[in-house]
Amino acid sequence: MQPSAGLPTLGNLSRLAAVGERLRRGCPLRLAVLGGSSTAGHALQRWSPALFHALLAPRINATFPHPAHQHTNAGTPGTGPVYMEKCLRYELPAGDGGEVNLDLALVEYTQNNQYFADKVSLERLVRRLLALPSAPAVVLISFPVWDGLLCSDGAGGAGDGAPCRGDGIEETLVAPLASRYALPHVSLASLLRAHMHATGVRTPSASTHVDGVRSRLRSVNVSAGWWQCHQH
């Protein structure tokens, strides 16, 4: 698989460049991850070192070591952005003045985002993060909704999935939001779909339709590789 296939939008990298400069100066990184069960841990514990963001944090520390790096898992199972928008200041670390203090925010709400209120809240949440005094870099993360990966080969044979219509939450909400605000967008769904199409696979196989734990783990190759690429 080519990691670049999982990067639908690079966006404006100025805030990420500022994060990189902060790390090069020897400052600690304040990283927070917002999302639902995929972020919280799904079948894993929320403090598991196998979560995608828990795998990313050590890679950052290996390149820019600092004892005061902060990594906050603000994933809440079964919730969407409506909850996080209301409870942001309670879920994330605050500075001395009580303001949320972040350098890098990863936002994962491809799932638990089916209602109109969720869609409106996601954009408001993104705007609120971008407006924080600490001016954090905001990166949108998309995990696959598995039936959205099923694509028909047109033959109508047994096992054919639905056509790839591009009308899922990622295509209709997350990707346009990334484009509108020039935000980097890391998509495991795009990575897997590109691989399936390139190899002629039209339904998930043993290598692509993996269980919930393994599917989350594979995302680190996209997110961590993308981070390392754009820090040089």
PDB file of C-alpha atoms in Angstrom:
ATOM      1  CA  MET A   1       0.000   0.000   0.000  1.00  0.00           C
ATOM      2  CA  GLN A   2       1.123   3.553  -0.748  1.00  0.00           C
ATOM      3  CA  PRO A   3       0.643   5.800   2.332  1.00  0.00           C
ATOM      4  CA  SER A   4       0.023   8.792   0.033  1.00  0.00           C
ATOM      5  CA  ALA A   5      -3.284   7.166  -0.972  1.00  0.00           C
ATOM      6  CA  GLY A   6      -4.451   7.780   2.582  1.00  0.00           C
ATOM      7  CA  LEU A   7      -3.921  11.535   2.366  1.00  0.00           C
ATOM      8  CA  PRO A   8      -6.908  12.985   0.484  1.00  0.00           C
ATOM      9  CA  THR A   9      -6.070  16.525   1.621  1.00  0.00           C
ATOM     10  CA  LEU A  10      -2.719  17.933   2.715  1.00  0.00           C
ATOM     11  CA  GLY A  11      -4.218  21.301   3.549  1.00  0.00           C
ATOM     12  CA  ASN A  12      -2.332  24.309   4.847  1.00  0.00           C
ATOM     13  CA  LEU A  13       0.718  22.984   6.695  1.00  0.00           C
ATOM     14  CA  SER A  14       1.687  26.257   8.394  1.00  0.00           C
ATOM     15  CA  ARG A  15       0.346  25.216  11.795  1.00  0.00           C
ATOM     16  CA  LEU A  16       2.035  21.831  11.583  1.00  0.00           C
ATOM     17  CA  ALA A  17       5.247  23.599  10.600  1.00  0.00           C
ATOM     18  CA  ALA A  18       4.894  25.697  13.760  1.00  0.00           C
ATOM     19  CA  VAL A  19       4.474  22.499  15.793  1.00  0.00           C
ATOM     20  CA  GLY A  20       7.638  21.128  14.216  1.00  0.00           C
ATOM     21  CA  GLU A  21       9.527  24.315  14.999  1.00  0.00           C
ATOM     22  CA  ARG A  22       8.340  24.168  18.599  1.00  0.00           C
ATOM     23  CA  LEU A  23       9.648  20.613  18.880  1.00  0.00           C
ATOM     24  CA  ARG A  24      12.975  21.553  17.297  1.00  0.00           C
ATOM     25  CA  ARG A  25      13.364  24.291  19.911  1.00  0.00           C
ATOM     26  CA  GLY A  26      13.070  21.627  22.599  1.00  0.00           C
ATOM     27  CA  CYS A  27       9.536  22.474  23.759  1.00  0.00           C
ATOM     28  CA  PRO A  28       7.108  19.754  24.898  1.00  0.00           C
ATOM     29  CA  LEU A  29       4.235  18.712  22.646  1.00  0.00           C
ATOM     30  CA  ARG A  30       0.636  18.924  23.856  1.00  0.00           C
ATOM     31  CA  LEU A  31      -1.215  16.324  21.771  1.00  0.00           C
ATOM     32  CA  ALA A  32      -4.914  15.464  22.125  1.00  0.00           C
ATOM     33  CA  VAL A  33      -7.065  13.035  20.167  1.00  0.00           C
ATOM     34  CA  LEU A  34     -10.838  13.581  19.939  1.00  0.00           C
ATOM     35  CA  GLY A  35     -13.280  10.987  18.695  1.00  0.00           C
ATOM     36  CA  GLY A  36     -15.499   8.021  19.431  1.00  0.00           C
ATOM     37  CA  SER A  37     -14.761   4.381  20.198  1.00  0.00           C
ATOM     38  CA  SER A  38     -12.062   4.041  17.517  1.00  0.00           C
ATOM     39  CA  THR A  39     -10.126   6.726  19.362  1.00  0.00           C
ATOM     40  CA  ALA A  40     -11.056   5.588  22.859  1.00  0.00           C
ATOM     41  CA  GLY A  41      -9.855   2.066  22.219  1.00  0.00           C
ATOM     42  CA  HIS A  42     -12.774   0.011  20.857  1.00  0.00           C
ATOM     43  CA  ALA A  43     -11.791  -3.518  21.993  1.00  0.00           C
ATOM     44  CA  LEU A  44      -8.647  -2.189  23.685  1.00  0.00           C
ATOM     45  CA  GLN A  45      -8.279  -0.227  26.909  1.00  0.00           C
ATOM     46  CA  ARG A  46      -8.047   3.544  26.447  1.00  0.00           C
ATOM     47  CA  TRP A  47      -4.496   3.528  27.854  1.00  0.00           C
ATOM     48  CA  SER A  48      -3.376   0.681  25.552  1.00  0.00           C
ATOM     49  CA  PRO A  49      -0.027   1.349  23.796  1.00  0.00           C
ATOM     50  CA  ALA A  50      -1.499  -0.271  20.665  1.00  0.00           C
ATOM     51  CA  LEU A  51      -3.945   2.561  19.845  1.00  0.00           C
ATOM     52  CA  PHE A  52      -3.101   4.512  16.700  1.00  0.00           C
ATOM     53  CA  HIS A  53      -2.356   7.726  18.564  1.00  0.00           C
ATOM     54  CA  ALA A  54      -0.514   5.846  21.323  1.00  0.00           C
ATOM     55  CA  LEU A  55       1.732   4.436  18.607  1.00  0.00           C
ATOM     56  CA  LEU A  56       2.216   7.873  17.069  1.00  0.00           C
ATOM     57  CA  ALA A  57       3.230   9.597  20.327  1.00  0.00           C
ATOM     58  CA  PRO A  58       6.381   7.474  20.914  1.00  0.00           C
ATOM     59  CA  ARG A  59       7.495   8.104  17.337  1.00  0.00           C
ATOM     60  CA  ILE A  60       7.336  11.824  17.993  1.00  0.00           C
ATOM     61  CA  ASN A  61       9.163  11.394  21.290  1.00  0.00           C
ATOM     62  CA  ALA A  62      11.844   9.274  19.628  1.00  0.00           C
ATOM     63  CA  THR A  63      12.602  12.115  17.217  1.00  0.00           C
ATOM     64  CA  PHE A  64      12.049  15.005  19.657  1.00  0.00           C
ATOM     65  CA  PRO A  65      12.443  13.557  23.168  1.00  0.00           C
ATOM     66  CA  HIS A  66      11.034  15.546  26.086  1.00  0.00           C
ATOM     67  CA  PRO A  67       9.864  14.347  29.521  1.00  0.00           C
ATOM     68  CA  ALA A  68       6.921  16.783  29.533  1.00  0.00           C
ATOM     69  CA  HIS A  69       5.198  15.697  26.308  1.00  0.00           C
ATOM     70  CA  GLN A  70       1.427  15.398  26.910  1.00  0.00           C
ATOM     71  CA  HIS A  71      -0.800  12.871  25.160  1.00  0.00           C
ATOM     72  CA  THR A  72      -4.524  13.047  25.953  1.00  0.00           C
ATOM     73  CA  ASN A  73      -6.979  10.404  24.757  1.00  0.00           C
ATOM     74  CA  ALA A  74     -10.302  12.258  24.701  1.00  0.00           C
ATOM     75  CA  GLY A  75     -12.113   9.523  22.800  1.00  0.00           C
ATOM     76  CA  THR A  76     -15.555   8.735  24.217  1.00  0.00           C
ATOM     77  CA  PRO A  77     -17.269   5.536  22.998  1.00  0.00           C
ATOM     78  CA  GLY A  78     -20.682   5.912  21.394  1.00  0.00           C
ATOM     79  CA  THR A  79     -20.538   9.694  21.168  1.00  0.00           C
ATOM     80  CA  GLY A  80     -20.245  12.146  18.326  1.00  0.00           C
ATOM     81  CA  PRO A  81     -19.063  15.750  18.040  1.00  0.00           C
ATOM     82  CA  VAL A  82     -22.190  17.078  19.780  1.00  0.00           C
ATOM     83  CA  TYR A  83     -20.829  15.761  23.067  1.00  0.00           C
ATOM     84  CA  MET A  84     -17.263  16.960  22.499  1.00  0.00           C
ATOM     85  CA  GLU A  85     -18.341  20.419  21.432  1.00  0.00           C
ATOM     86  CA  LYS A  86     -20.161  20.867  24.749  1.00  0.00           C
ATOM     87  CA  CYS A  87     -17.532  19.218  26.964  1.00  0.00           C
ATOM     88  CA  LEU A  88     -14.279  20.247  25.271  1.00  0.00           C
ATOM     89  CA  ARG A  89     -12.877  22.154  28.234  1.00  0.00           C
ATOM     90  CA  TYR A  90     -13.560  19.208  30.551  1.00  0.00           C
ATOM     91  CA  GLU A  91     -11.971  16.606  28.270  1.00  0.00           C
ATOM     92  CA  LEU A  92      -8.747  18.407  27.363  1.00  0.00           C
ATOM     93  CA  PRO A  93      -5.865  19.767  29.459  1.00  0.00           C
ATOM     94  CA  ALA A  94      -6.028  23.440  30.387  1.00  0.00           C
ATOM     95  CA  GLY A  95      -3.301  25.983  31.015  1.00  0.00           C
ATOM     96  CA  ASP A  96      -2.862  28.202  34.051  1.00  0.00           C
ATOM     97  CA  GLY A  97      -5.649  30.521  32.905  1.00  0.00           C
ATOM     98  CA  GLY A  98      -8.145  27.699  32.441  1.00  0.00           C
ATOM     99  CA  GLU A  99      -7.992  27.821  28.618  1.00  0.00           C
ATOM    100  CA  VAL A 100      -7.600  24.584  26.659  1.00  0.00           C
ATOM    101  CA  ASN A 101      -3.917  24.361  25.768  1.00  0.00           C
ATOM    102  CA  LEU A 102      -2.973  22.278  22.703  1.00  0.00           C
ATOM    103  CA  ASP A 103      -0.330  22.134  20.004  1.00  0.00           C
ATOM    104  CA  LEU A 104      -1.772  19.283  17.927  1.00  0.00           C
ATOM    105  CA  ALA A 105      -5.360  17.978  17.787  1.00  0.00           C
ATOM    106  CA  LEU A 106      -6.337  14.812  15.899  1.00  0.00           C
ATOM    107  CA  VAL A 107     -10.101  14.728  15.261  1.00  0.00           C
ATOM    108  CA  GLU A 108     -11.779  11.393  14.360  1.00  0.00           C
ATOM    109  CA  TYR A 109     -15.531  11.495  13.818  1.00  0.00           C
ATOM    110  CA  THR A 110     -16.245   9.483  10.672  1.00  0.00           C
ATOM    111  CA  GLN A 111     -18.485   7.260  12.784  1.00  0.00           C
ATOM    112  CA  ASN A 112     -21.139   8.263  15.360  1.00  0.00           C
ATOM    113  CA  ASN A 113     -21.887  11.184  13.084  1.00  0.00           C
ATOM    114  CA  GLN A 114     -25.127  10.318  11.318  1.00  0.00           C
ATOM    115  CA  TYR A 115     -27.450  13.094  12.510  1.00  0.00           C
ATOM    116  CA  PHE A 116     -27.694  16.675  11.310  1.00  0.00           C
ATOM    117  CA  ALA A 117     -26.806  17.977  14.778  1.00  0.00           C
ATOM    118  CA  ASP A 118     -23.560  15.968  14.670  1.00  0.00           C
ATOM    119  CA  LYS A 119     -22.604  17.416  11.307  1.00  0.00           C
ATOM    120  CA  VAL A 120     -23.164  20.995  12.460  1.00  0.00           C
ATOM    121  CA  SER A 121     -21.334  20.315  15.718  1.00  0.00           C
ATOM    122  CA  LEU A 122     -18.301  18.858  13.947  1.00  0.00           C
ATOM    123  CA  GLU A 123     -17.736  22.079  12.027  1.00  0.00           C
ATOM    124  CA  ARG A 124     -18.266  24.176  15.153  1.00  0.00           C
ATOM    125  CA  LEU A 125     -15.833  21.932  17.043  1.00  0.00           C
ATOM    126  CA  VAL A 126     -13.188  22.371  14.343  1.00  0.00           C
ATOM    127  CA  ARG A 127     -13.695  26.146  14.361  1.00  0.00           C
ATOM    128  CA  ARG A 128     -13.410  26.211  18.152  1.00  0.00           C
ATOM    129  CA  LEU A 129     -10.139  24.257  18.067  1.00  0.00           C
ATOM    130  CA  LEU A 130      -8.698  26.523  15.382  1.00  0.00           C
ATOM    131  CA  ALA A 131      -9.633  29.594  17.446  1.00  0.00           C
ATOM    132  CA  LEU A 132      -7.842  28.459  20.603  1.00  0.00           C
ATOM    133  CA  PRO A 133      -5.159  30.937  21.802  1.00  0.00           C
ATOM    134  CA  SER A 134      -2.497  28.239  21.443  1.00  0.00           C
ATOM    135  CA  ALA A 135      -3.345  27.973  17.688  1.00  0.00           C
ATOM    136  CA  PRO A 136      -3.072  24.179  17.478  1.00  0.00           C
ATOM    137  CA  ALA A 137      -2.620  22.248  14.262  1.00  0.00           C
ATOM    138  CA  VAL A 138      -5.846  20.339  13.578  1.00  0.00           C
ATOM    139  CA  VAL A 139      -5.745  17.091  11.588  1.00  0.00           C
ATOM    140  CA  LEU A 140      -8.900  15.208  10.559  1.00  0.00           C
ATOM    141  CA  ILE A 141      -8.729  11.395  10.801  1.00  0.00           C
ATOM    142  CA  SER A 142     -11.122   9.040   8.956  1.00  0.00           C
ATOM    143  CA  PHE A 143     -11.617   5.375   9.744  1.00  0.00           C
ATOM    144  CA  PRO A 144     -13.637   3.202   7.353  1.00  0.00           C
ATOM    145  CA  VAL A 145     -17.269   2.350   7.727  1.00  0.00           C
ATOM    146  CA  TRP A 146     -16.758  -1.156   6.395  1.00  0.00           C
ATOM    147  CA  ASP A 147     -19.844  -1.504   4.207  1.00  0.00           C
ATOM    148  CA  GLY A 148     -18.708   1.715   2.525  1.00  0.00           C
ATOM    149  CA  LEU A 149     -15.679  -0.174   1.192  1.00  0.00           C
ATOM    150  CA  LEU A 150     -17.802  -2.731  -0.664  1.00  0.00           C
ATOM    151  CA  CYS A 151     -17.737  -2.036  -4.395  1.00  0.00           C
ATOM    152  CA  SER A 152     -19.597  -3.812  -7.162  1.00  0.00           C
ATOM    153  CA  ASP A 153     -17.668  -5.032 -10.187  1.00  0.00           C
ATOM    154  CA  GLY A 154     -20.811  -4.615 -12.284  1.00  0.00           C
ATOM    155  CA  ALA A 155     -21.200  -8.315 -12.917  1.00  0.00           C
ATOM    156  CA  GLY A 156     -23.861  -8.762 -10.301  1.00  0.00           C
ATOM    157  CA  GLY A 157     -22.158 -11.886  -9.034  1.00  0.00           C
ATOM    158  CA  ALA A 158     -22.591 -13.363  -5.622  1.00  0.00           C
ATOM    159  CA  GLY A 159     -20.818 -11.423  -2.949  1.00  0.00           C
ATOM    160  CA  ASP A 160     -20.867  -8.150  -4.848  1.00  0.00           C
ATOM    161  CA  GLY A 161     -21.062  -5.146  -2.593  1.00  0.00           C
ATOM    162  CA  ALA A 162     -22.884  -1.903  -3.185  1.00  0.00           C
ATOM    163  CA  PRO A 163     -21.424   0.491  -5.773  1.00  0.00           C
ATOM    164  CA  CYS A 164     -18.791   2.965  -4.547  1.00  0.00           C
ATOM    165  CA  ARG A 165     -21.050   5.998  -4.658  1.00  0.00           C
ATOM    166  CA  GLY A 166     -18.898   8.252  -2.504  1.00  0.00           C
ATOM    167  CA  ASP A 167     -21.863   9.317  -0.396  1.00  0.00           C
ATOM    168  CA  GLY A 168     -20.656   8.293   3.055  1.00  0.00           C
ATOM    169  CA  ILE A 169     -19.871  10.538   6.019  1.00  0.00           C
ATOM    170  CA  GLU A 170     -16.246  10.872   4.975  1.00  0.00           C
ATOM    171  CA  GLU A 171     -17.044  12.000   1.429  1.00  0.00           C
ATOM    172  CA  THR A 172     -19.991  14.258   2.252  1.00  0.00           C
ATOM    173  CA  LEU A 173     -18.790  15.802   5.521  1.00  0.00           C
ATOM    174  CA  VAL A 174     -15.209  15.150   6.609  1.00  0.00           C
ATOM    175  CA  ALA A 175     -13.488  15.656   3.233  1.00  0.00           C
ATOM    176  CA  PRO A 176     -15.415  18.864   2.384  1.00  0.00           C
ATOM    177  CA  LEU A 177     -14.685  20.175   5.885  1.00  0.00           C
ATOM    178  CA  ALA A 178     -10.974  19.489   5.406  1.00  0.00           C
ATOM    179  CA  SER A 179     -11.070  21.280   2.065  1.00  0.00           C
ATOM    180  CA  ARG A 180     -13.064  24.245   3.395  1.00  0.00           C
ATOM    181  CA  TYR A 181     -10.657  24.933   6.249  1.00  0.00           C
ATOM    182  CA  ALA A 182      -7.493  23.703   4.459  1.00  0.00           C
ATOM    183  CA  LEU A 183      -6.959  21.007   7.091  1.00  0.00           C
ATOM    184  CA  PRO A 184      -4.770  17.918   6.668  1.00  0.00           C
ATOM    185  CA  HIS A 185      -6.977  14.829   6.301  1.00  0.00           C
ATOM    186  CA  VAL A 186      -5.636  11.318   6.981  1.00  0.00           C
ATOM    187  CA  SER A 187      -7.969   8.584   5.712  1.00  0.00           C
ATOM    188  CA  LEU A 188      -7.567   4.862   6.318  1.00  0.00           C
ATOM    189  CA  ALA A 189     -10.727   4.347   4.240  1.00  0.00           C
ATOM    190  CA  SER A 190      -9.131   6.010   1.196  1.00  0.00           C
ATOM    191  CA  LEU A 191      -5.982   3.937   1.668  1.00  0.00           C
ATOM    192  CA  LEU A 192      -7.879   0.652   1.778  1.00  0.00           C
ATOM    193  CA  ARG A 193     -10.227   1.588  -1.077  1.00  0.00           C
ATOM    194  CA  ALA A 194      -7.291   2.528  -3.340  1.00  0.00           C
ATOM    195  CA  HIS A 195      -5.608  -0.783  -2.531  1.00  0.00           C
ATOM    196  CA  MET A 196      -8.792  -2.742  -3.216  1.00  0.00           C
ATOM    197  CA  HIS A 197      -9.304  -1.054  -6.573  1.00  0.00           C
ATOM    198  CA  ALA A 198      -5.648  -1.399  -7.593  1.00  0.00           C
ATOM    199  CA  THR A 199      -5.667  -5.113  -6.860  1.00  0.00           C
ATOM    200  CA  GLY A 200      -9.092  -5.800  -8.341  1.00  0.00           C
ATOM    201  CA  VAL A 201     -10.624  -6.640  -4.982  1.00  0.00           C
ATOM    202  CA  ARG A 202     -14.296  -5.675  -4.800  1.00  0.00           C
ATOM    203  CA  THR A 203     -15.232  -7.053  -1.398  1.00  0.00           C
ATOM    204  CA  PRO A 204     -13.204  -7.084   1.827  1.00  0.00           C
ATOM    205  CA  SER A 205     -10.789  -9.979   2.038  1.00  0.00           C
ATOM    206  CA  ALA A 206      -8.857 -11.485   4.932  1.00  0.00           C
ATOM    207  CA  SER A 207      -6.182  -8.836   4.385  1.00  0.00           C
ATOM    208  CA  THR A 208      -8.518  -5.829   4.155  1.00  0.00           C
ATOM    209  CA  HIS A 209     -11.628  -6.645   6.195  1.00  0.00           C
ATOM    210  CA  VAL A 210      -9.806  -7.220   9.450  1.00  0.00           C
ATOM    211  CA  ASP A 211     -11.274  -7.099  12.937  1.00  0.00           C
ATOM    212  CA  GLY A 212     -11.781  -3.803  14.749  1.00  0.00           C
ATOM    213  CA  VAL A 213      -8.524  -3.946  16.692  1.00  0.00           C
ATOM    214  CA  ARG A 214      -6.258  -4.695  13.735  1.00  0.00           C
ATOM    215  CA  SER A 215      -7.971  -2.141  11.489  1.00  0.00           C
ATOM    216  CA  ARG A 216      -7.228   0.598  14.020  1.00  0.00           C
ATOM    217  CA  LEU A 217      -3.603  -0.491  14.326  1.00  0.00           C
ATOM    218  CA  ARG A 218      -2.967  -0.238  10.586  1.00  0.00           C
ATOM    219  CA  SER A 219      -3.826   3.454  10.627  1.00  0.00           C
ATOM    220  CA  VAL A 220      -0.600   4.296  12.426  1.00  0.00           C
ATOM    221  CA  ASN A 221       1.390   3.601   9.263  1.00  0.00           C
ATOM    222  CA  VAL A 222      -0.554   6.376   7.549  1.00  0.00           C
ATOM    223  CA  SER A 223      -0.647   8.918  10.373  1.00  0.00           C
ATOM    224  CA  ALA A 224       2.879   8.342  11.675  1.00  0.00           C
ATOM    225  CA  GLY A 225       4.405   8.211   8.196  1.00  0.00           C
ATOM    226  CA  TRP A 226       2.577  11.369   7.188  1.00  0.00           C
ATOM    227  CA  TRP A 227       3.790  13.154  10.337  1.00  0.00           C
ATOM    228  CA  GLN A 228       7.432  12.155   9.756  1.00  0.00           C
ATOM    229  CA  CYS A 229       7.266  13.130   6.071  1.00  0.00           C
ATOM    230  CA  HIS A 230       6.044  16.643   6.782  1.00  0.00           C
ATOM    231  CA  GLN A 231       8.514  17.381   9.570  1.00  0.00           C
ATOM    232  CA  HIS A 232      11.446  17.355   7.132  1.00  0.00           C
TER     233      HIS A 232
END
